[in-house]
Short mmCIF file of C-alpha atoms and ligand atoms in Angstrom, two decimals:
data_model
loop_
_atom_site.label_atom_id
_atom_site.label_comp_id
_atom_site.label_asym_id
_atom_site.label_seq_id
_atom_site.Cartn_x
_atom_site.Cartn_y
_atom_site.Cartn_z
CA MET A 1 71.55 347.31 102.72
CA ALA A 2 73.67 345.37 105.21
CA CYS A 3 76.25 342.90 103.97
CA LEU A 4 76.10 339.19 104.59
CA SER A 5 79.30 337.23 104.76
CA PRO A 6 78.93 334.16 102.54
CA GLN A 7 77.54 331.28 104.60
CA THR A 8 77.58 327.68 103.60
CA ASP A 9 76.25 325.09 105.91
CA HIS A 10 78.99 322.57 106.54
CA ILE A 11 77.01 320.47 108.97
CA GLY A 12 74.10 319.47 106.80
CA ARG A 13 71.40 321.64 108.33
CA VAL A 14 68.25 322.34 106.33
CA LYS A 15 68.50 325.92 105.01
CA VAL A 16 65.57 328.29 105.30
CA LEU A 17 65.16 331.83 104.03
CA ILE A 18 62.57 334.02 105.74
CA THR A 19 61.39 337.46 104.65
CA ALA A 20 59.90 339.63 107.38
CA GLY A 21 58.71 343.10 108.30
CA PRO A 22 57.37 345.89 106.13
CA THR A 23 59.19 347.56 103.26
CA ARG A 24 59.73 351.32 103.03
CA GLU A 25 59.25 352.96 99.66
CA PRO A 26 60.81 356.43 99.57
CA ILE A 27 58.88 359.44 98.23
CA ASP A 28 61.49 362.11 98.96
CA PRO A 29 64.34 362.45 101.49
CA VAL A 30 61.94 362.74 104.46
CA ARG A 31 58.91 360.62 103.50
CA PHE A 32 58.11 357.05 102.59
CA LEU A 33 55.21 354.62 102.08
CA THR A 34 54.99 351.66 104.43
CA ASN A 35 52.45 349.50 106.31
CA ARG A 36 51.63 348.28 109.81
CA SER A 37 53.73 345.10 109.83
CA SER A 38 55.81 344.83 113.02
CA GLY A 39 57.87 341.87 111.78
CA LYS A 40 57.06 339.92 114.97
CA MET A 41 55.73 336.81 113.21
CA GLY A 42 58.69 336.54 110.82
CA TYR A 43 61.23 337.11 113.62
CA ALA A 44 59.48 334.58 115.88
CA LEU A 45 59.62 332.09 113.02
CA ALA A 46 63.31 332.77 112.38
CA SER A 47 64.03 332.21 116.06
CA ALA A 48 61.96 329.01 116.19
CA PHE A 49 63.63 327.57 113.06
CA ALA A 50 67.09 328.34 114.50
CA HIS A 51 66.07 326.77 117.82
CA GLU A 52 65.05 323.60 115.95
CA GLY A 53 68.49 323.38 114.32
CA TYR A 54 67.80 324.89 110.88
CA SER A 55 70.26 327.23 109.17
CA VAL A 56 68.31 330.50 108.93
CA LEU A 57 68.71 333.58 106.74
CA LEU A 58 66.34 336.39 107.74
CA VAL A 59 65.81 339.15 105.16
CA SER A 60 63.98 341.97 106.84
CA GLY A 61 62.57 345.40 106.24
CA PRO A 62 62.85 347.99 109.03
CA THR A 63 61.54 346.85 112.44
CA ASP A 64 62.21 347.64 116.12
CA LEU A 65 63.07 344.02 116.86
CA ASP A 66 66.38 342.47 117.87
CA VAL A 67 67.83 340.00 115.40
CA PRO A 68 67.26 336.50 116.86
CA GLU A 69 70.33 334.57 117.97
CA HIS A 70 71.99 332.13 115.56
CA VAL A 71 70.29 333.70 112.54
CA ASP A 72 72.05 335.24 109.50
CA PHE A 73 70.54 338.61 108.79
CA VAL A 74 70.24 341.01 105.86
CA SER A 75 68.51 344.33 106.37
CA VAL A 76 66.67 345.92 103.45
CA GLN A 77 64.46 348.96 102.97
CA THR A 78 62.53 348.66 99.73
CA ALA A 79 60.68 345.88 97.90
CA ALA A 80 63.28 346.09 95.12
CA GLU A 81 66.13 345.58 97.63
CA MET A 82 64.29 342.65 99.23
CA HIS A 83 63.84 341.11 95.78
CA ASP A 84 67.56 341.55 94.99
CA VAL A 85 68.63 339.83 98.22
CA VAL A 86 66.11 337.00 97.85
CA SER A 87 67.23 336.49 94.21
CA ARG A 88 70.83 336.25 95.36
CA TYR A 89 70.28 333.64 98.09
CA ILE A 90 67.14 331.62 97.31
CA GLY A 91 68.95 329.21 94.98
CA ARG A 92 70.86 327.69 97.88
CA MET A 93 67.82 327.32 100.17
CA ASP A 94 65.72 324.24 100.94
CA ILE A 95 62.74 326.17 102.32
CA ALA A 96 61.58 329.76 101.71
CA VAL A 97 59.00 331.45 103.94
CA PHE A 98 57.68 334.82 102.79
CA ALA A 99 56.29 336.53 105.89
CA ALA A 100 57.16 340.10 104.82
CA ALA A 101 54.42 342.65 104.19
CA VAL A 102 55.94 343.91 100.95
CA ALA A 103 54.57 347.17 99.54
CA ASP A 104 52.56 346.38 96.41
CA TYR A 105 53.29 349.83 94.93
CA THR A 106 56.20 352.23 95.06
CA PRO A 107 56.46 355.90 93.96
CA ALA A 108 57.25 356.17 90.26
CA ARG A 109 59.93 358.77 91.11
CA VAL A 110 61.90 359.51 94.28
CA GLU A 111 62.19 363.29 94.48
CA PRO A 112 65.77 364.33 95.32
CA GLN A 113 64.56 367.28 97.45
CA LYS A 114 61.75 367.48 100.03
CA ILE A 115 58.43 368.03 98.24
CA LYS A 116 56.94 371.42 99.21
CA LYS A 117 53.21 371.79 99.65
CA SER A 118 51.41 373.74 96.95
CA GLY A 119 47.78 373.09 95.87
CA GLU A 120 44.88 371.76 97.97
CA THR A 121 45.31 368.25 96.61
CA PHE A 122 48.34 366.21 95.84
CA SER A 123 48.68 363.11 93.67
CA LEU A 124 51.45 360.61 93.78
CA GLU A 125 52.08 358.28 90.87
CA LEU A 126 52.73 354.72 92.05
CA ILE A 127 54.00 351.74 90.11
CA ARG A 128 53.75 348.04 90.99
CA THR A 129 56.61 346.45 92.86
CA VAL A 130 57.90 343.04 91.88
CA ASP A 131 55.96 340.19 93.51
CA ILE A 132 58.87 338.43 95.23
CA LEU A 133 56.93 335.34 96.31
CA GLY A 134 55.15 335.24 92.95
CA SER A 135 58.49 335.21 91.12
CA ALA A 136 60.08 332.49 93.29
CA ARG A 137 59.05 329.48 91.20
CA GLU A 138 59.32 330.64 87.62
CA SER A 139 61.65 333.60 87.42
CA LEU A 140 63.92 332.60 90.34
CA GLY A 141 63.60 328.84 89.64
CA PHE A 142 63.08 327.86 93.28
CA GLY A 143 62.26 324.16 93.63
CA GLY A 144 62.21 323.88 97.43
CA THR A 145 59.34 324.11 99.88
CA LEU A 146 57.59 327.44 99.37
CA VAL A 147 55.46 329.08 102.06
CA GLY A 148 53.54 332.35 101.63
CA PHE A 149 51.50 334.46 104.00
CA ALA A 150 48.10 336.03 103.39
CA ALA A 151 46.83 338.88 105.57
CA GLU A 152 43.16 339.32 104.72
CA THR A 153 40.18 341.29 105.98
CA GLU A 154 37.50 339.09 104.33
CA ASN A 155 37.04 335.71 102.62
CA LEU A 156 40.14 334.37 104.39
CA GLU A 157 40.26 330.83 103.05
CA PHE A 158 39.15 331.73 99.51
CA ASN A 159 41.74 334.52 99.16
CA ALA A 160 44.52 332.43 100.72
CA ARG A 161 43.77 329.50 98.40
CA ASP A 162 43.84 331.85 95.43
CA LYS A 163 47.34 333.03 96.51
CA LEU A 164 48.46 329.43 97.06
CA THR A 165 47.60 328.60 93.44
CA ARG A 166 48.71 331.85 91.79
CA LYS A 167 52.07 331.94 93.56
CA GLN A 168 52.63 328.16 93.35
CA CYS A 169 53.11 327.72 97.09
CA ASP A 170 53.07 324.48 99.09
CA LEU A 171 51.40 326.26 102.00
CA VAL A 172 49.83 329.65 102.67
CA VAL A 173 49.64 330.85 106.26
CA ALA A 174 46.51 332.98 106.40
CA ASN A 175 45.33 335.37 109.06
CA ASP A 176 42.36 337.67 109.37
CA VAL A 177 43.81 341.08 110.18
CA SER A 178 40.38 342.59 110.85
CA LYS A 179 40.09 340.71 114.17
CA PRO A 180 40.79 343.08 117.07
CA GLY A 181 43.88 342.22 119.16
CA LEU A 182 45.30 339.81 116.59
CA GLY A 183 47.75 340.09 113.72
CA PHE A 184 49.53 343.36 112.93
CA GLU A 185 51.52 344.85 115.84
CA SER A 186 50.00 342.31 118.25
CA ASP A 187 51.84 339.52 120.09
CA GLN A 188 48.87 337.23 119.41
CA ASN A 189 47.73 335.67 116.17
CA GLU A 190 45.23 333.11 114.88
CA ILE A 191 46.08 331.34 111.67
CA LEU A 192 44.67 329.07 109.04
CA LEU A 193 47.10 326.76 107.26
CA VAL A 194 45.98 326.44 103.64
CA TYR A 195 47.46 323.47 101.75
CA PRO A 196 46.60 322.41 98.18
CA GLU A 197 44.32 319.59 99.38
CA HIS A 198 43.03 320.79 102.77
CA SER A 199 43.11 323.50 105.43
CA GLU A 200 43.87 323.41 109.14
CA ALA A 201 43.00 326.09 111.70
CA LEU A 202 45.44 326.82 114.52
CA PRO A 203 43.62 328.50 117.41
CA ALA A 204 44.66 331.94 118.74
CA ALA A 205 48.00 331.82 120.56
CA SER A 206 51.11 333.93 121.04
CA LYS A 207 53.25 334.47 117.94
CA HIS A 208 56.00 332.64 119.85
CA GLU A 209 53.81 329.55 120.38
CA LEU A 210 52.40 329.68 116.83
CA SER A 211 55.87 329.97 115.33
CA HIS A 212 56.86 326.66 116.93
CA GLN A 213 53.70 325.00 115.59
CA LEU A 214 54.43 326.48 112.17
CA VAL A 215 58.02 325.24 112.14
CA ALA A 216 56.74 321.73 112.94
CA ALA A 217 54.12 321.97 110.15
CA ILE A 218 56.64 323.31 107.59
CA GLY A 219 59.18 320.67 108.64
CA ARG A 220 56.58 317.91 108.03
CA LEU A 221 55.65 319.42 104.68
CA HIS A 222 59.29 319.62 103.62
CA ALA A 223 59.89 315.98 104.62
CA GLU A 224 56.77 314.90 102.66
CA ARG A 225 57.97 316.78 99.56
CA LEU A 226 61.39 315.13 99.81
CA SER A 227 59.86 311.67 100.08
CA SER A 228 57.58 312.22 97.06
CA PRO A 229 59.60 314.26 94.54
CA MET A 230 57.76 316.12 91.80
CA PRO A 231 57.92 314.45 88.37
CA ILE A 232 60.59 316.09 86.16
N1 CTP B 1 54.63 339.23 98.60
C1 CTP B 1 55.88 339.35 98.03
N2 CTP B 1 56.15 340.44 97.23
C2 CTP B 1 55.22 341.38 96.99
C3 CTP B 1 53.93 341.26 97.58
C4 CTP B 1 53.68 340.18 98.38
O1 CTP B 1 56.73 338.49 98.25
N3 CTP B 1 55.51 342.42 96.21
C5 CTP B 1 54.32 338.04 99.42
C6 CTP B 1 54.11 338.31 100.89
O2 CTP B 1 55.31 338.21 101.62
C7 CTP B 1 53.12 337.20 101.27
C8 CTP B 1 52.31 337.00 100.01
O3 CTP B 1 53.10 337.52 98.94
O4 CTP B 1 53.79 335.98 101.52
C9 CTP B 1 50.94 337.64 100.04
O5 CTP B 1 51.03 338.99 99.92
P1 CTP B 1 49.77 339.89 99.44
O6 CTP B 1 50.30 341.27 99.25
O7 CTP B 1 48.64 339.70 100.38
O8 CTP B 1 49.41 339.19 98.07
P2 CTP B 1 48.86 339.78 96.76
O9 CTP B 1 48.97 338.66 95.80
O10 CTP B 1 49.57 341.06 96.44
O11 CTP B 1 47.33 339.99 97.03
P3 CTP B 1 46.43 341.26 97.35
O12 CTP B 1 45.56 341.33 96.18
O13 CTP B 1 45.73 340.86 98.61
O14 CTP B 1 47.35 342.45 97.52
#
């Protein structure tokens, strides 16, 4: 895990934490479980927030991407490491955007030596990882604007709305990863913004273009939340 020098924002910028990329869950010294996330959407968002004058902390699993300019960066490997870093920093954030494709399960044991093949079949025991976004409100006590992502292959709006409620988000950014040429690994995406009271479709565009539209939408949402504080 890389180290982050303590950053406080002395010039009053709105502070946003973004998780991005996949996580890597080790099996043994040469193998791991991961997924197809490229990190492009999260990095494009980090860059767009920084461009709009936000103070940005990007917490990312392994990707091939360059860290955007003017963004504080912490590199992590596993879901547990990502959770540790988010736990450490989320309390000082105004907005948190969870764009990472976090592994839902991790091997129950990491073998210290390379596993040798033996029988015709092989079983791996997996245990659930911590739901980082799902723990933001209650266990981490985050009271700022909370944005999740939902990558779905069916029932996009229904599944995204379910996540919005379960994980107590203010917005879920949903995309249908079964559409060819969009989503994972692609530079293009098509998203549905799912709010508690309504939804809004953003047509297919580059992740760069969409990230600027998303920053504007999240900025508006944050301003609305500030002007109508939740009852204590
Ligand atoms: N997420 C997270 N920590 C996890 C899993 C997911 O922070 N361990 C976040 C993702 O970054 C994303 C959102 O939760 O913002 C949705 O992730 P997803 O895995 O699709 O949600 P689940 O509730 O696990 O739903 P599913 O049943 O589809 O796996």
